[in-house]
mmCIF file of C-alpha atoms and ligand atoms in Angstrom:
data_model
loop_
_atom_site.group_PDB
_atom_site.id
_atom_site.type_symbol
_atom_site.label_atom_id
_atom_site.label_comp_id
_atom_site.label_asym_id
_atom_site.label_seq_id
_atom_site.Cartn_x
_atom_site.Cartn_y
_atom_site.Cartn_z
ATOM 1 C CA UNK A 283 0.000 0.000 0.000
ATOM 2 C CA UNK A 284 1.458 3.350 -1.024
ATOM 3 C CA UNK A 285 1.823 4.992 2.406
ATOM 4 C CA UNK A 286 0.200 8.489 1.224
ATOM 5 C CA UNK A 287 0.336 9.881 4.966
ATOM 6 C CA UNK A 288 4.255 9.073 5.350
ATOM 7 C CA UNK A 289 5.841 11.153 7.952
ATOM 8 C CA UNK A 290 2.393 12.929 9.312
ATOM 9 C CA UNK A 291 1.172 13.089 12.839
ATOM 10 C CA UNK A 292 -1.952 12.267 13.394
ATOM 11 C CA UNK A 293 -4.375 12.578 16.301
ATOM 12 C CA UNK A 294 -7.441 10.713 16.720
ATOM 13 C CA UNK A 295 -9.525 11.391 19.629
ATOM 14 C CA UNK A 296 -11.974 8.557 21.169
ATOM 15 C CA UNK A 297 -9.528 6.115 19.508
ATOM 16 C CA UNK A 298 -9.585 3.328 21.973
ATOM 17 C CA UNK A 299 -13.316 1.597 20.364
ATOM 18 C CA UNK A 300 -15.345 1.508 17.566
ATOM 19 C CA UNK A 301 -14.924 4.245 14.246
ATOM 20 C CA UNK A 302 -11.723 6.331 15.960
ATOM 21 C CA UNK A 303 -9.972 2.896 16.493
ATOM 22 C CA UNK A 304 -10.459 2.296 12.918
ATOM 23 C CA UNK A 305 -9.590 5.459 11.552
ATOM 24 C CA UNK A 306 -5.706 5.346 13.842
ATOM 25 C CA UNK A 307 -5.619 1.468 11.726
ATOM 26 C CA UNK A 308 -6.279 3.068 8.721
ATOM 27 C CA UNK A 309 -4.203 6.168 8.907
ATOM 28 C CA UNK A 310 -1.379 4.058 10.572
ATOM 29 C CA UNK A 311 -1.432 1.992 7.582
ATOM 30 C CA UNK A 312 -0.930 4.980 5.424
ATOM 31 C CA UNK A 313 1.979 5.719 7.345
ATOM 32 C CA UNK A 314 1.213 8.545 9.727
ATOM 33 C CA UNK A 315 2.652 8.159 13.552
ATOM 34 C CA UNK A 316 -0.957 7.974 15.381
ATOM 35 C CA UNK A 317 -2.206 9.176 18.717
ATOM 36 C CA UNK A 318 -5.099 6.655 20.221
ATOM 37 C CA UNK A 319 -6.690 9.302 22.455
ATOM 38 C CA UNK A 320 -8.863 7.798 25.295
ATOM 39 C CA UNK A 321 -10.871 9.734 27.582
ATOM 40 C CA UNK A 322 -10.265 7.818 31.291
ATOM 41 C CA UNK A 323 -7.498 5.735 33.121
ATOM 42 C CA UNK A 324 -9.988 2.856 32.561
ATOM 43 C CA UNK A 325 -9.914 3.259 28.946
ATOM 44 C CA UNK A 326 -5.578 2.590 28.799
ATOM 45 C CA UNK A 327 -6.024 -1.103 28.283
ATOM 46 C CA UNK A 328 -8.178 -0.854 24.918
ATOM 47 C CA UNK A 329 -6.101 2.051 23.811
ATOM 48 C CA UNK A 330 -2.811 0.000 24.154
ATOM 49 C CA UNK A 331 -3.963 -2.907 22.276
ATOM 50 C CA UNK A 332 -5.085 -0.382 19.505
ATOM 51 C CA UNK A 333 -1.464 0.591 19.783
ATOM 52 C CA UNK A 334 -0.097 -2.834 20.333
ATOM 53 C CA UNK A 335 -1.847 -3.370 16.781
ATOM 54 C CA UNK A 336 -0.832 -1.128 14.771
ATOM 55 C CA UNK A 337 2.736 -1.633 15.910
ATOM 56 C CA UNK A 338 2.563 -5.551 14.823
ATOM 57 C CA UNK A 339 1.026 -4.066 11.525
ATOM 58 C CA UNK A 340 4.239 -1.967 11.178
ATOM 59 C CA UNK A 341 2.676 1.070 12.011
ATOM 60 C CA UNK A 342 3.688 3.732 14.563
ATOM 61 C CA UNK A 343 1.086 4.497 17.479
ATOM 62 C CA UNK A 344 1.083 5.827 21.113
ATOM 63 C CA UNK A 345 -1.908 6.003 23.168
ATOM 64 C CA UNK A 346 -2.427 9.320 25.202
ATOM 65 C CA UNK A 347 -5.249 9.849 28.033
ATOM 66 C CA UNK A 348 -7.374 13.095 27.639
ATOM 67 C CA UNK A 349 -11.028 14.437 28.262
ATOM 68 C CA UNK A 350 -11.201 16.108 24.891
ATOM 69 C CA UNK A 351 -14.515 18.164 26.777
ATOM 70 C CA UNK A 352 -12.010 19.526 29.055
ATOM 71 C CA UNK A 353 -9.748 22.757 28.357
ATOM 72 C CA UNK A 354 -6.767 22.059 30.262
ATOM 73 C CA UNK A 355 -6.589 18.466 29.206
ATOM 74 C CA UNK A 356 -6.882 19.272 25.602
ATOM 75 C CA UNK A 357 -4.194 21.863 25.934
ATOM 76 C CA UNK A 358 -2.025 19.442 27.494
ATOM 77 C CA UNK A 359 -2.411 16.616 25.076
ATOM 78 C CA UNK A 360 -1.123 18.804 22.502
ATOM 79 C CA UNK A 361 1.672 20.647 24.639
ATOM 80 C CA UNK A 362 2.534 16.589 25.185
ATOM 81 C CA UNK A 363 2.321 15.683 21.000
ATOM 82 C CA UNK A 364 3.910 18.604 20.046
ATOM 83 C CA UNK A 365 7.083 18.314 22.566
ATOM 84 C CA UNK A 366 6.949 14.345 21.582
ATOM 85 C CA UNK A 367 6.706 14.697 17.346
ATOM 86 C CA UNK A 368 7.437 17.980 17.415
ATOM 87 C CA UNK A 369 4.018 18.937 15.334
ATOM 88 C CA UNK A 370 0.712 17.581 14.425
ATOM 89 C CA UNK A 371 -0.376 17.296 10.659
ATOM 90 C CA UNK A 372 -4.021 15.649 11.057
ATOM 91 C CA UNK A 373 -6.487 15.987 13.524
ATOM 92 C CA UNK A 374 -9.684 12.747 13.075
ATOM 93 C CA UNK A 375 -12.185 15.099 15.615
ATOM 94 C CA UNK A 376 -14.038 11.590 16.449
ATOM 95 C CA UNK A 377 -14.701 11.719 20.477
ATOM 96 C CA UNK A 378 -18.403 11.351 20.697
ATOM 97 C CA UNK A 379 -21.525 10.133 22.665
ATOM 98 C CA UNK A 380 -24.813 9.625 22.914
ATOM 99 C CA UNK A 381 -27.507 10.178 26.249
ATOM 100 C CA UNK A 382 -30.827 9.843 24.683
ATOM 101 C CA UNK A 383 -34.107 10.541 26.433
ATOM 102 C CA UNK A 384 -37.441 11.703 25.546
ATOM 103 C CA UNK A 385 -37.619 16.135 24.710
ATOM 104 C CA UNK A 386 -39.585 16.286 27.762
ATOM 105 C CA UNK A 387 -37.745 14.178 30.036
ATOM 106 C CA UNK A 388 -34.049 15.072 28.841
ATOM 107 C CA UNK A 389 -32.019 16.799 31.589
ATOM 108 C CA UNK A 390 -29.697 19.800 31.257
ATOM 109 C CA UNK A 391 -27.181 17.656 32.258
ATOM 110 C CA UNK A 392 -27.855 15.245 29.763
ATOM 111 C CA UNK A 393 -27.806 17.969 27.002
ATOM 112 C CA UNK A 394 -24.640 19.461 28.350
ATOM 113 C CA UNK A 395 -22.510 16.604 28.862
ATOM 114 C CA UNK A 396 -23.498 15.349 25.344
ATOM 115 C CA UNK A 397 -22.612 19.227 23.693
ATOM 116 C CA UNK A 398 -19.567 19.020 25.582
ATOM 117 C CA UNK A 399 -17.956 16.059 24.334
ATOM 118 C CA UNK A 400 -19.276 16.286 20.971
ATOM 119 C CA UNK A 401 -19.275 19.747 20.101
ATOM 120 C CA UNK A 402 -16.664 21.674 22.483
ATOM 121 C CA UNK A 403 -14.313 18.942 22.371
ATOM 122 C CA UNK A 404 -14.662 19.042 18.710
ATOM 123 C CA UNK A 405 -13.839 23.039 18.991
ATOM 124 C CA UNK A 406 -11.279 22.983 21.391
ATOM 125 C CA UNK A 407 -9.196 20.122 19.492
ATOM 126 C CA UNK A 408 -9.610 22.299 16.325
ATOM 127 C CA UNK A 409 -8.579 25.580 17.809
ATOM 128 C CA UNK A 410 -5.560 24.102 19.144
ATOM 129 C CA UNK A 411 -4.818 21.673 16.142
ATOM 130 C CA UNK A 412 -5.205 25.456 13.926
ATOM 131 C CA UNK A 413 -2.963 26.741 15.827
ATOM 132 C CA UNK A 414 -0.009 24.388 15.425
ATOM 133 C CA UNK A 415 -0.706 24.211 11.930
ATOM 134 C CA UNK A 416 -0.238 28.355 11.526
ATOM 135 C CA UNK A 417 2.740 28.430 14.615
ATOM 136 C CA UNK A 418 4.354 25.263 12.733
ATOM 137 C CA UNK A 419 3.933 26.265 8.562
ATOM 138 C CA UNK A 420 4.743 24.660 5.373
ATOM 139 C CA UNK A 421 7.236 21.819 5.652
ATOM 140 C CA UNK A 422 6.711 20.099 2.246
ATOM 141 C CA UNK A 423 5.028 16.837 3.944
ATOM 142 C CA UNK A 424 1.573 17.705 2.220
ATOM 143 C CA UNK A 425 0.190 20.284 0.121
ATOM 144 C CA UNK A 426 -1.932 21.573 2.969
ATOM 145 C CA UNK A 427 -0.154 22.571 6.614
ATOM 146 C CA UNK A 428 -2.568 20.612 7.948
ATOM 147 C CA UNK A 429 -5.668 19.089 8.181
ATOM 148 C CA UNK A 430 -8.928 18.132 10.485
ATOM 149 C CA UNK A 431 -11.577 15.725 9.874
ATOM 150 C CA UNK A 432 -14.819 16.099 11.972
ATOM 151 C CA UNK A 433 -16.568 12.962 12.782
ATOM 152 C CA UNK A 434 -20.567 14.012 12.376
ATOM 153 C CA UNK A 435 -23.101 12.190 11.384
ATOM 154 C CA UNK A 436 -26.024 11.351 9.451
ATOM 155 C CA UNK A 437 -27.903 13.115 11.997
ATOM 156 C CA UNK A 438 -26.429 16.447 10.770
ATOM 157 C CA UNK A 439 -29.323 16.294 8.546
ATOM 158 C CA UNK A 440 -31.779 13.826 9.901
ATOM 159 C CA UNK A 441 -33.578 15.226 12.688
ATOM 160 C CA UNK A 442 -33.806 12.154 15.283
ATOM 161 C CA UNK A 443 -36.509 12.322 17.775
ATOM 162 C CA UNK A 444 -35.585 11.516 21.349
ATOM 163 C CA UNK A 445 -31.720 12.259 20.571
ATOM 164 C CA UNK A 446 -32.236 16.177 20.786
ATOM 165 C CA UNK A 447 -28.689 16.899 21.989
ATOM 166 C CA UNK A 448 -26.999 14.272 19.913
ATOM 167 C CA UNK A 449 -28.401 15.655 16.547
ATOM 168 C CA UNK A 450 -28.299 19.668 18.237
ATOM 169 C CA UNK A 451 -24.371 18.898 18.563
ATOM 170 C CA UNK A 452 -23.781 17.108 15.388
ATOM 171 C CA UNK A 453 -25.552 20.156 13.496
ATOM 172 C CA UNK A 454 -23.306 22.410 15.118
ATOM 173 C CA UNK A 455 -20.503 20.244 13.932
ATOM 174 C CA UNK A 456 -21.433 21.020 10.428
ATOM 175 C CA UNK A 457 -21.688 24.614 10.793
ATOM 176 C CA UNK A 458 -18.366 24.715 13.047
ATOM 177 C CA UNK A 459 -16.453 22.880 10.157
ATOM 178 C CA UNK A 460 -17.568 25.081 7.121
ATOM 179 C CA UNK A 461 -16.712 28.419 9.337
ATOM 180 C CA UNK A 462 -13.269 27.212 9.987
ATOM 181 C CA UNK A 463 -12.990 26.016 7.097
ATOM 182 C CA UNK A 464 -13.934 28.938 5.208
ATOM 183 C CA UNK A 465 -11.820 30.670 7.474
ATOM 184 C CA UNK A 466 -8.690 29.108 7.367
ATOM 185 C CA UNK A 467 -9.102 27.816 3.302
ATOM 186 C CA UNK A 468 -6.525 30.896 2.242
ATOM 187 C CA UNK A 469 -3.714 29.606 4.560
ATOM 188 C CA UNK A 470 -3.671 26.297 3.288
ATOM 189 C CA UNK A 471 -5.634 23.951 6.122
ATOM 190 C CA UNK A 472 -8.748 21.955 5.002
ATOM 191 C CA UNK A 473 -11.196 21.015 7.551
ATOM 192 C CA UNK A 474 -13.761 18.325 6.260
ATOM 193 C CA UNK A 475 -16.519 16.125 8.241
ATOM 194 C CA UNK A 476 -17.095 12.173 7.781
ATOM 195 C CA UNK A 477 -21.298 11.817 8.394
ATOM 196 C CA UNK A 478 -21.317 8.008 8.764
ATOM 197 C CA UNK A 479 -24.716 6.526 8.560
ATOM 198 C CA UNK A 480 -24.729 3.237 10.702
ATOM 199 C CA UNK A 481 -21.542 2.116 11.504
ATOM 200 C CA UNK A 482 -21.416 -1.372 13.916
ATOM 201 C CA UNK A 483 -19.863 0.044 16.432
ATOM 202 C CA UNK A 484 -20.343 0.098 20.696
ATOM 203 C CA UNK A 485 -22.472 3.570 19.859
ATOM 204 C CA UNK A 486 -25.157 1.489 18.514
ATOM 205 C CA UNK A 487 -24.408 -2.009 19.788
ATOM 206 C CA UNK A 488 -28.500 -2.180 20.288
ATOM 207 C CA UNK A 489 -29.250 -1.592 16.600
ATOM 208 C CA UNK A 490 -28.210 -4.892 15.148
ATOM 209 C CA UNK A 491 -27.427 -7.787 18.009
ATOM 210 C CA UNK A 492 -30.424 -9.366 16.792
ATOM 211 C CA UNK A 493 -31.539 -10.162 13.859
ATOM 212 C CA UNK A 494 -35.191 -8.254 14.613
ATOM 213 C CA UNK A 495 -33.008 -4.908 15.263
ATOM 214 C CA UNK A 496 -30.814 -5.476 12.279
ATOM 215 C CA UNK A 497 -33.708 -6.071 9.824
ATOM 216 C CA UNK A 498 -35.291 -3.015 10.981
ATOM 217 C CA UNK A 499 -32.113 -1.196 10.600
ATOM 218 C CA UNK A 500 -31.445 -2.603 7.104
ATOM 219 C CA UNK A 501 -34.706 -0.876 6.260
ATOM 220 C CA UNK A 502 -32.939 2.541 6.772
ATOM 221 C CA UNK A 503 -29.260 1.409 4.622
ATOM 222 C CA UNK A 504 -30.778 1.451 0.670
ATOM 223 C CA UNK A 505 -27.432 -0.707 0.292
ATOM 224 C CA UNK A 506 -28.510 -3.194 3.107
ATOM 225 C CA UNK A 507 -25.623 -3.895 5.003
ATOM 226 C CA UNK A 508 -24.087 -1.811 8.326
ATOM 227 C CA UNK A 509 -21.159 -0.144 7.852
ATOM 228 C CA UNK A 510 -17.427 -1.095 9.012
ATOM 229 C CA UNK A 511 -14.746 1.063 11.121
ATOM 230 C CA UNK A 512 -12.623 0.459 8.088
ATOM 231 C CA UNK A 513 -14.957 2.098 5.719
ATOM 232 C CA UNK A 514 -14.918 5.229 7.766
ATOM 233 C CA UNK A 515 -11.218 4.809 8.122
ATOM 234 C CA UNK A 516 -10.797 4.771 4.766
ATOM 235 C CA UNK A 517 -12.701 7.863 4.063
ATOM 236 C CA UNK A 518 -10.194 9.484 6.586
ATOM 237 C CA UNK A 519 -7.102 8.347 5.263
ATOM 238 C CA UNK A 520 -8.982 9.917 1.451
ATOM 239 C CA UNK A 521 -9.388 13.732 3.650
ATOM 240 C CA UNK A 522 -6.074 13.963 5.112
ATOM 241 C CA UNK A 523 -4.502 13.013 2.008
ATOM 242 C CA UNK A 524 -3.474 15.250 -1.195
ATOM 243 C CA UNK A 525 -5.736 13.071 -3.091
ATOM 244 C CA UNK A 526 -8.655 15.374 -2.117
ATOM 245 C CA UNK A 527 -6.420 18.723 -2.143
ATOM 246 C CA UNK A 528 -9.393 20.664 -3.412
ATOM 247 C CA UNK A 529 -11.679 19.057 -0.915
ATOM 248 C CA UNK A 530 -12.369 21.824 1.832
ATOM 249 C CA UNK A 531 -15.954 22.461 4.129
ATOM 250 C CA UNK A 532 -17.764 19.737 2.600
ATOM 251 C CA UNK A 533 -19.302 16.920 4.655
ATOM 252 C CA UNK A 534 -18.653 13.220 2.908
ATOM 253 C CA UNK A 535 -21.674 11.076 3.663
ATOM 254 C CA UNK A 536 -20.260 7.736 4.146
ATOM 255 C CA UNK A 537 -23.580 5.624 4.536
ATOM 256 C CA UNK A 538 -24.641 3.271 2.295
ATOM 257 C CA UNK A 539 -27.177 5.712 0.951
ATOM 258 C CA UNK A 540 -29.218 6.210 4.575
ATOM 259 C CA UNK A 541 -29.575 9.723 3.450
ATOM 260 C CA UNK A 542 -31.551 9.366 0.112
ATOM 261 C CA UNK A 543 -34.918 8.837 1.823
ATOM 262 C CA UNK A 544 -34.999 5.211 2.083
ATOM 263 C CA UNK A 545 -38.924 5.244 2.683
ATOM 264 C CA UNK A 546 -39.119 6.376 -1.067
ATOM 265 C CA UNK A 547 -37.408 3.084 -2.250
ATOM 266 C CA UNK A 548 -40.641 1.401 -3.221
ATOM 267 C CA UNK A 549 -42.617 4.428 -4.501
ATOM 268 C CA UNK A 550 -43.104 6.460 -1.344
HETATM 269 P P1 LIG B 865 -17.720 4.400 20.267
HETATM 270 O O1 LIG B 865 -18.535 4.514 21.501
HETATM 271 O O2 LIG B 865 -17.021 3.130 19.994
HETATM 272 O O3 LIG B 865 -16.633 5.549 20.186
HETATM 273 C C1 LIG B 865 -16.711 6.772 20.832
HETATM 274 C C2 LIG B 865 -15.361 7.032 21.461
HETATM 275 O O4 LIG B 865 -15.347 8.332 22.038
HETATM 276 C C3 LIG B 865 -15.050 6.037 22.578
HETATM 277 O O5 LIG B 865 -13.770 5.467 22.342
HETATM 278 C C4 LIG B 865 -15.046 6.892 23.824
HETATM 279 O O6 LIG B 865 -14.110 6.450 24.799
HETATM 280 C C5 LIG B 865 -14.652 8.238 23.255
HETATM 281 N N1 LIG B 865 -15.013 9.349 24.129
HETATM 282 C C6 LIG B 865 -16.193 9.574 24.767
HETATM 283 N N2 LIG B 865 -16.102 10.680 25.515
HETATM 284 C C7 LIG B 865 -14.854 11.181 25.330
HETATM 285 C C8 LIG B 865 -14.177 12.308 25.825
HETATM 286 N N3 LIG B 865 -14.764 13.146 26.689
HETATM 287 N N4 LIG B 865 -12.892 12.516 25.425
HETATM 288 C C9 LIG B 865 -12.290 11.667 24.572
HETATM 289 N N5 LIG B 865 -12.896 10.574 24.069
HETATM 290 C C10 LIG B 865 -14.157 10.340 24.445
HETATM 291 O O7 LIG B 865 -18.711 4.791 19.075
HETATM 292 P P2 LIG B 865 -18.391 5.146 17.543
HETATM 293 O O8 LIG B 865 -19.566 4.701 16.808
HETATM 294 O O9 LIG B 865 -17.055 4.640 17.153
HETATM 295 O O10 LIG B 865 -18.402 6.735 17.581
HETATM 296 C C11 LIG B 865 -17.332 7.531 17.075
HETATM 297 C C12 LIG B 865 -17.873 8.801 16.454
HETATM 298 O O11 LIG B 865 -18.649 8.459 15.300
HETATM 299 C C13 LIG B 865 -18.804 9.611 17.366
HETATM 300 O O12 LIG B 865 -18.537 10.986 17.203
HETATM 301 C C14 LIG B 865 -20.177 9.263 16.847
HETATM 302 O O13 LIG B 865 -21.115 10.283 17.096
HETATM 303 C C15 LIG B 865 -19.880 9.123 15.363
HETATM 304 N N6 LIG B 865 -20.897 8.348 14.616
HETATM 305 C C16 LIG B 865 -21.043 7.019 14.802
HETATM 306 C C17 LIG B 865 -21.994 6.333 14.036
HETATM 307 C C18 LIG B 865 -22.203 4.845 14.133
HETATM 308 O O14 LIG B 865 -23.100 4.332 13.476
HETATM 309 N N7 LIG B 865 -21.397 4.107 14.903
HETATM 310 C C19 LIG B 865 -22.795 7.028 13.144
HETATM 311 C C20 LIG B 865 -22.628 8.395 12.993
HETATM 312 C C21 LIG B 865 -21.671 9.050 13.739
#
């Protein structure tokens, strides 16, 4: 495999399970140096043998413990990269979570703590990952000084009743990544989302244990099947290459068509 991310550091927050575990494979395997960010001490052990992984694959990985909803810890993980590798090239924003509960019934800590992982700790990654990227400059290594992809979702889009705060934060995803985008296009950094559609991952574990769930679900995929890690990895490894140089604020729908109105297949 032509390693198209040779030399890059990489980032990739919530990167101990699921979609951020397969996007550090996947960019590891494209040669970038990877960080497996994992929220709490408890989280270590799946980080490291995300790690352990990628090292037996070749690749180059450490795993790095931070609360990516929490200021100080953000700045720190950086501070910690930077002194380590010297820089960071790509930023995967992935952290995320879900607390779901009827309008009514939904607490404000519920919406908060869901905001704050998923949409400040998508901000405060960013701001700090910008400015590296501006401190740091051109070194040759890509065409862009650097580059963030936003893990979103369908739900950017599709409103999702009794998941107020998970689809509120994922919309503000998509706005946050076309500003900063738009406003740091002229000095060469691209910021892009991923909006998977359903992914088989922890997030969702519900969805499709059974068959019951997954035939249900299948009614939502036009391509009927659930996604893999790998295919969202994939589309990573695509955004923070110069293959998609003149990709920049757009959101890439990776989803097996979920978001062409699927109740329309058979004439509506
Ligand atoms: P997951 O539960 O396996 O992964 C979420 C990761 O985020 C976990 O590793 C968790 O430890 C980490 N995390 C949670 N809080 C954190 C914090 N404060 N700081 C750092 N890390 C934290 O689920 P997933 O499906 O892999 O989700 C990854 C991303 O993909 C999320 O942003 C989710 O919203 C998005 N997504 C998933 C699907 C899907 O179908 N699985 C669909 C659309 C979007």
């Amino acid at each position: 495999m032509e390693q198209k991310l040779k030399g890059q550091i990489a980032i990739v927050t919530g990167a101990s399970s699921g979609i951020g575990a397969g996007c550090a494979r996947e960019l590891a395997k494209a040669g970038a140096t990877v960080i497996v960010n994992y929220p709490v001490p408890g989280g270590k052990a799946m980080a490291d043998a995300v790690v352990n992984d990628i090292i037996q694959n070749g690749g180059m990985a450490i795993s790095h413990k931070c609360d990516v909803s929490r200021e100080e810890e953000v700045l720190e993980m950086f501070e910690t990269v930077i002194g380590q590798f010297g820089t960071v090239d790509i930023l995967v924003n992935n952290a995320g979570l879900q607390k779901d509960a009827p309008f009514t019934e939904m607490t404000l800590e519920q919406w908060n703590f869901v905001l704050g992982v998923n949409l400040t700790g998508q901000f405060l990654c960013a701001r700090e990952a910008v400015k590296e990227f501006l401190r740091r400059g051109d070194t040759g290594k890509s065409k862009s000084i650097g580059k963030i992809i936003c893990m979103s979702s369908v739900h950017e889009v599709i409103p999702w009743a009794g998941h107020a705060n998970y689809a509120a934060s994922k919309g503000g995803v998509m706005l946050m990544m076309k500003t900063i985008a738009q406003e740091f296009a002229p000095k060469k950094i691209r910021i892009n989302s991923i909006a998977p559609g359903a992914i088989a991952t922890p997030i969702n574990h519900d969805a499709w244990d059974t068959q019951a769930h997954l035939q249900e679900l299948l009614k939502l995929i036009p391509q009927k099947r659930v996604g893999q890690v790998d295919d969202i990895g994939k589309a990573a490894v695509w955004l923070a290459s110069d293959d998609s140089d003149y990709v920049n604020g757009t959101t890439l729908f990776v989803d097996g068509g979920m978001t062409l109105y699927p109740g329309f297949e058979d004439n509506g």
